[in-house]
XYZ file of C-alpha atoms in Angstrom:
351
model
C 80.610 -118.490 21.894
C 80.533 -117.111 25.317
C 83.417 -115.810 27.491
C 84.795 -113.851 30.360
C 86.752 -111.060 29.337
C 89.164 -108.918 31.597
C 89.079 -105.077 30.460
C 90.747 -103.779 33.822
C 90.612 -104.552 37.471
C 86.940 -105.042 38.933
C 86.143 -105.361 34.722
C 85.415 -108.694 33.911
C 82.254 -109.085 31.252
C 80.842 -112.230 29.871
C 80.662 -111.385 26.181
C 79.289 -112.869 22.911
C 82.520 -113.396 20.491
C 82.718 -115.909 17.219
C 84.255 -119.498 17.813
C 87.549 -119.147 17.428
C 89.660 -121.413 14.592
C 92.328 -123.489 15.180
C 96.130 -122.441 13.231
C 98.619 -124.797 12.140
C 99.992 -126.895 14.843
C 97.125 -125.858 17.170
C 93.564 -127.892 18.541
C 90.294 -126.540 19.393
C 89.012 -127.285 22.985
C 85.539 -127.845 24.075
C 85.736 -126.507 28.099
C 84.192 -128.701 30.459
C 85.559 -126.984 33.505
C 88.255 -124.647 34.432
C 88.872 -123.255 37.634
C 89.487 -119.816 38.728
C 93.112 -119.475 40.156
C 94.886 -116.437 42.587
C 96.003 -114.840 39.479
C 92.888 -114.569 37.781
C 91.151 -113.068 41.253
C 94.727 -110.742 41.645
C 93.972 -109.881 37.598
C 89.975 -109.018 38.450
C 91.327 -107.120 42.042
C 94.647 -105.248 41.431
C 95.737 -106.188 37.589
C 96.974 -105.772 34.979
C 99.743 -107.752 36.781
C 100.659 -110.514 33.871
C 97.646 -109.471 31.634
C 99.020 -106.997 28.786
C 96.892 -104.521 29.010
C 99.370 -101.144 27.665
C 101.073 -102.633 24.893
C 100.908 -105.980 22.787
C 102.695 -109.073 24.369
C 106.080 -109.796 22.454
C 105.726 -113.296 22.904
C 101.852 -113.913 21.792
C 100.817 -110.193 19.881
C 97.869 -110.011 22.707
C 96.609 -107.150 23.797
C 93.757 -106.273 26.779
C 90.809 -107.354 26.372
C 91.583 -111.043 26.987
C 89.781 -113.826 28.367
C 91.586 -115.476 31.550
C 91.171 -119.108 32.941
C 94.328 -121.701 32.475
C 93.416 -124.231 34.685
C 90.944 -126.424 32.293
C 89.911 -129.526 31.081
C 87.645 -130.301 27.688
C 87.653 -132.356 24.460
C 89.337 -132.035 21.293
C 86.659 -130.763 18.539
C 89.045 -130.004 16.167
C 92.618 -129.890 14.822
C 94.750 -127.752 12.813
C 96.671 -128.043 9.945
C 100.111 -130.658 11.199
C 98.263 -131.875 14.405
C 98.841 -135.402 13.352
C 99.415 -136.743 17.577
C 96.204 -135.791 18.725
C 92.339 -137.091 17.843
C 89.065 -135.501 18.081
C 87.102 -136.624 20.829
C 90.111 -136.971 23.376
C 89.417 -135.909 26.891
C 92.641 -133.346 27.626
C 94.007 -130.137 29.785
C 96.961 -127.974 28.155
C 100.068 -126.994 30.045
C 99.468 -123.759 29.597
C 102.773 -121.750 28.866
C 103.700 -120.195 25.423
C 107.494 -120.440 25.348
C 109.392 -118.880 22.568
C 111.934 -122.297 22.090
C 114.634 -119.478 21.212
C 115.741 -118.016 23.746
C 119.047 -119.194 25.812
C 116.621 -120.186 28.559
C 114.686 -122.285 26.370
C 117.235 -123.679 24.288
C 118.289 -124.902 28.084
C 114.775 -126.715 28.904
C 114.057 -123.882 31.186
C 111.069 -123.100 29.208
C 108.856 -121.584 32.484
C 112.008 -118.719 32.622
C 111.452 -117.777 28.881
C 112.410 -114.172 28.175
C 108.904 -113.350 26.047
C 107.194 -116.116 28.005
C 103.057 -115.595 27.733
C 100.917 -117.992 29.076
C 97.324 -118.950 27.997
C 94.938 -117.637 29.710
C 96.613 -114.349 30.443
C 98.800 -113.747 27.219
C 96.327 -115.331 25.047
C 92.412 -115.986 25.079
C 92.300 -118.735 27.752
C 89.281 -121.178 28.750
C 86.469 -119.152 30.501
C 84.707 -119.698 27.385
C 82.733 -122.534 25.311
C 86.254 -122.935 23.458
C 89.823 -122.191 23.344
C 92.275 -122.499 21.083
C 96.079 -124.821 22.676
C 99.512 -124.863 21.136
C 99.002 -129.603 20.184
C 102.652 -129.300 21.642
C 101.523 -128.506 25.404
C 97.641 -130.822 25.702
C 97.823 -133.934 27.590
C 95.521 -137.007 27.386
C 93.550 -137.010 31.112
C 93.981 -140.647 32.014
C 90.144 -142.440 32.714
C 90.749 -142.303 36.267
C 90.823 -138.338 36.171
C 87.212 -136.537 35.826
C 87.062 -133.707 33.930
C 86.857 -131.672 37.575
C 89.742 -132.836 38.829
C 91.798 -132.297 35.419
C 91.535 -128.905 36.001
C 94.073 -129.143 38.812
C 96.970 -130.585 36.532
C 97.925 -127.150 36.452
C 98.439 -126.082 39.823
C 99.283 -129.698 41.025
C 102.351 -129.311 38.977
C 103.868 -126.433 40.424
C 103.933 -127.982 43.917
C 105.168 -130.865 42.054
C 108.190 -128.743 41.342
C 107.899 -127.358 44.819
C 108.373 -130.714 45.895
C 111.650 -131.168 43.636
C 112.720 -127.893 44.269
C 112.858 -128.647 48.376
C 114.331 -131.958 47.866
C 111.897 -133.794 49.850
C 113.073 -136.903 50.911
C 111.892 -140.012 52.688
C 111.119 -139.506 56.571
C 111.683 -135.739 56.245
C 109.693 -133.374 58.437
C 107.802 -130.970 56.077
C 106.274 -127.767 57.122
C 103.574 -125.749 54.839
C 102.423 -122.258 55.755
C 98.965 -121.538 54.164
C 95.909 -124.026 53.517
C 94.344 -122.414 50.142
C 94.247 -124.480 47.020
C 97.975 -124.866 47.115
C 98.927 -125.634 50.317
C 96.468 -128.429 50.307
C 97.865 -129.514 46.794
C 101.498 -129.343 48.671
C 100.498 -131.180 51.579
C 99.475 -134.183 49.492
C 102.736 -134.298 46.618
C 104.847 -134.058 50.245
C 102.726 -136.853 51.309
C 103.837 -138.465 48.134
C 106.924 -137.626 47.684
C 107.856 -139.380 51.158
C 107.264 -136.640 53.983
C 107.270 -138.466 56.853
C 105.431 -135.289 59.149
C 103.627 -132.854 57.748
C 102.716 -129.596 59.819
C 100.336 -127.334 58.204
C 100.061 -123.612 59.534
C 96.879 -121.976 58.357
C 94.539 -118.844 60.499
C 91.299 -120.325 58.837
C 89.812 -122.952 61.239
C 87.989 -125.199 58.062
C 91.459 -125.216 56.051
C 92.969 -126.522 59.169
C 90.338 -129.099 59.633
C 90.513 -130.036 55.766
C 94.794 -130.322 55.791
C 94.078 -132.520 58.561
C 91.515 -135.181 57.035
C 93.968 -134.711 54.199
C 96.868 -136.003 56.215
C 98.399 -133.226 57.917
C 100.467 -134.394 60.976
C 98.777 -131.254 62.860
C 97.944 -127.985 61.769
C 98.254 -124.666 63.936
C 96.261 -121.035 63.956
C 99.393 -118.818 63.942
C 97.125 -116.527 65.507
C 97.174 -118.142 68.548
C 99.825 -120.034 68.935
C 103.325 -119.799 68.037
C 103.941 -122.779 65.558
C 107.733 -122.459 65.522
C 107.867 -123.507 68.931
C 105.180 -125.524 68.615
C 106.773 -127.868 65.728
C 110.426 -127.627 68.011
C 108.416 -129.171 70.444
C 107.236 -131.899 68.396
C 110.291 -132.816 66.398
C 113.163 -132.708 69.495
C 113.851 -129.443 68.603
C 114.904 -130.488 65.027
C 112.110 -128.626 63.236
C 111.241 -129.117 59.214
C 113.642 -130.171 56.681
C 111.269 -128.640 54.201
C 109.022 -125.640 54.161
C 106.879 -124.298 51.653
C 105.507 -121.115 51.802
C 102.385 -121.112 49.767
C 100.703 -118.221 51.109
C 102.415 -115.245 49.905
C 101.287 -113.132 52.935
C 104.548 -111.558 54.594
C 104.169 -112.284 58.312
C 103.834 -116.410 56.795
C 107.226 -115.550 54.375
C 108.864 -114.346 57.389
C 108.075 -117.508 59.856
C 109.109 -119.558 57.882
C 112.744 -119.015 59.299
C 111.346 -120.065 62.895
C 109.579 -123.261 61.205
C 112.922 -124.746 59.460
C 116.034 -126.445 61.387
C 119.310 -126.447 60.747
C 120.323 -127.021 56.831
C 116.887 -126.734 56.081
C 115.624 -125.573 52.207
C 112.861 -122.956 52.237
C 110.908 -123.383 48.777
C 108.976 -120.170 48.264
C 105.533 -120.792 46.498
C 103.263 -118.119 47.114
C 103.817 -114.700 45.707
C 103.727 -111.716 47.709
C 102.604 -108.436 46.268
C 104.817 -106.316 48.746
C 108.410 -106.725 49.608
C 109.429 -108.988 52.898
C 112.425 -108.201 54.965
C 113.893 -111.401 55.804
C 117.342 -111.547 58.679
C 119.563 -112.975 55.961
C 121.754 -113.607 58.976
C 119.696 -116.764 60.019
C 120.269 -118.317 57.065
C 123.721 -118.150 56.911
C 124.648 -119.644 60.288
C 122.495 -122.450 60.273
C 123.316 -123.165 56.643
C 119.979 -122.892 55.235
C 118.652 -122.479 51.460
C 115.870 -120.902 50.490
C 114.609 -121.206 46.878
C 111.670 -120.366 44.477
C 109.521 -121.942 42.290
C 108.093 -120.141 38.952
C 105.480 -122.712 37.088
C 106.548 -125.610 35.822
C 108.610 -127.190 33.470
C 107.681 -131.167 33.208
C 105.683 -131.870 36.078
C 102.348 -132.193 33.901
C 102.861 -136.114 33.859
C 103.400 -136.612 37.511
C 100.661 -134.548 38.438
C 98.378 -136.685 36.007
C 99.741 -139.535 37.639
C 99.416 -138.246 41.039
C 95.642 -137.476 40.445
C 95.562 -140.825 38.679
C 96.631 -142.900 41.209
C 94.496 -141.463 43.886
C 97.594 -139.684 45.611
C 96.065 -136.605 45.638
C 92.258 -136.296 45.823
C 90.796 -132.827 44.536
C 87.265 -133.219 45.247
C 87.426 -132.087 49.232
C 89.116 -128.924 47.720
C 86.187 -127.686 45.421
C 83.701 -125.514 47.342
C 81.947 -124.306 44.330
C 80.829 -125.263 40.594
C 79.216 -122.256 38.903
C 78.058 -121.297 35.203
C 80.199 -118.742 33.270
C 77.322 -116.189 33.276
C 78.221 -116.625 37.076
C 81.544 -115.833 36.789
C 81.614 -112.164 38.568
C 79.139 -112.697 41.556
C 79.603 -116.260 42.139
C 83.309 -116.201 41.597
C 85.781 -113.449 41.871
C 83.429 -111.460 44.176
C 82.865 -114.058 45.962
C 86.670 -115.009 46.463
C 87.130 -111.378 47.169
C 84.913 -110.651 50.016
C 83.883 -114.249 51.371
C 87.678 -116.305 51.246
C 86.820 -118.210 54.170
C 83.365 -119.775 52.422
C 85.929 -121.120 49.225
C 89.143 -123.118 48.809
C 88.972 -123.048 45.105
C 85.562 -122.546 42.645
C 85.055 -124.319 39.024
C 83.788 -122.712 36.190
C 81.734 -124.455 33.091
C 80.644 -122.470 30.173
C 78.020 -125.408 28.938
């Protein structure tokens, strides 16, 4: 089979390697599609960040070179020894982790804060490839209403699902969501869902802003230009959000978030940033607000199924590329690299 196969940052071949065999308790996967996410391009630009690339993983045994992709959809083609729950032939994407079910965090549900946790994809051989090999215990059935495309977003679809839970959105509440990449736009639609009554959106790039809005956003503000604190104080009776999510990870968006959120507001922290923020602690205090995190997922596969299911969240205005794995390099991580404003997010198929 073929597959993508990081080495180092800027190292990323397509290589020739033998079709891999399903263990006991695992399935075989066919890849349809699988989409490149921020990790993969921050593996192919600054890793080895998750990737172990110095010393075996003590969770999976995996060692540099690996193949990355997580986000995927395929079929079953064939099942290991035990996989009695599955058939071959089912249309299915894998929640991805590789929890070690010992641990006190696992033993506690909290299986996305395992202490050896891998994940497929960058622990193990993951799905830029023809095939790859899933634990049965983490592949869910895509219902017939999802395409194979837009399976391939279970994955990140779930962590704003948890975003969503984390924030507490409620009914009516006033939701604010700094950056419009794949995430925010996933955020902006589970707020939607979860019962956001307004929805601002703050995002530099002038085609996110016109996509969050055909997507539902309330409004949606160049930070660049205008000061969207004030702006949403204006608009809300100087109440503000209830909710923010910071999906962005870029420091300047961490640190307005404070100006975007009221009083008692929760401040759910999505994106990742690679360089430390400082952040006036005192603000928080005296207006009594949280902030919290969000690391994966635990259970939000099903919702996010159902979400895509349902039509809640449409994918297809979010997909600004489909290339073939031979493509991978040019057509995708450079491409994310040096041309972000042409791309929200970019599928892969190996066929």
């Amino acid at each position: 089979m073929r597959a993508a196969r990081w080495y180092g940052a800027g190292d990323i071949r397509v290589e020739e390697l033998p079709d891999p065999t399903p263990g006991p308790g695992q399935v075989k996967i066919q890849v349809k599609w699988c989409g490149i996410c921020g990790t993969d391009l921050s593996e192919y630009q600054h890793g080895p960040m998750l990737v172990p690339a110095k010393r075996p993983h003590p969770g999976t045994g995996k060692q540099a070179p690996v193949t990355l992709g997580h986000e995927f959809s395929g079929d079953i083609v064939e099942l290991g020894e035990g996989v009695t729950n599955l058939g071959i032939g089912e249309r299915v994407t894998v929640w991805p982790l590789l929890p070690c079910f010992k641990c006190y965090w696992c033993l506690r549900g909290r299986y996305n804060e395992c202490l050896t946790l891998g994940t497929i994809g960058l622990a193990a051989d993951g799905a830029f490839a023809n095939y790859v090999i899933a634990p049965s215990y983490g592949v869910h059935r895509l219902p017939e209403e999802v395409s194979y495309e837009a399976g391939t977003f279970a994955e990140p679809l779930a962590v704003v699902v948890r975003a969503c839970k984390r924030g507490g959105i409620s009914l009516g509440d006033t939701v604010a969501i700094t950056g419009a990449g794949p995430i925010g736009l996933l955020a902006l639609q589970a707020a939607r869902g979860a019962g956001a009554g307004r929805i601002y959106v703050v995002e530099p790039q002038a085609r996110r802003r016109e996509l969050a809005l055909k997507l539902g956003a309330t409004a949606a503000f160049d930070p660049t230009q205008v000061d969207a604190g004030k702006e949403i104080a204006r608009l809300t009776d100087n109440i503000r959000a209830n909710v923010v999510m910071e999906c962005s990870g870029v420091p300047a968006a961490i640190q307005s978030t404070l100006a975007l959120s009221g009083r008692c507001a929760k401040i759910v922290m999505v994106g990742i940033s690679s360089t430390p923020v400082e952040f006036p602690f005192d603000r928080l205090l005296f207006h009594e607000k949280e902030i919290t995190t969000v690391q994966g997922y635990v259970d939000e596969y099903p919702a996010a199924l159902s979400l895509l299911a349902s039509g809640e969240v449409v994918v297809e205005p979010l997909i600004s590329a489909r290339i073939r794995l031979e493509d991978i390099v040019a057509g995708g991580f450079e491409a994310l690299a040096h041309h972000p404003e042409d791309h929200i997010k970019i599928l892969v198929s190996p066929l």
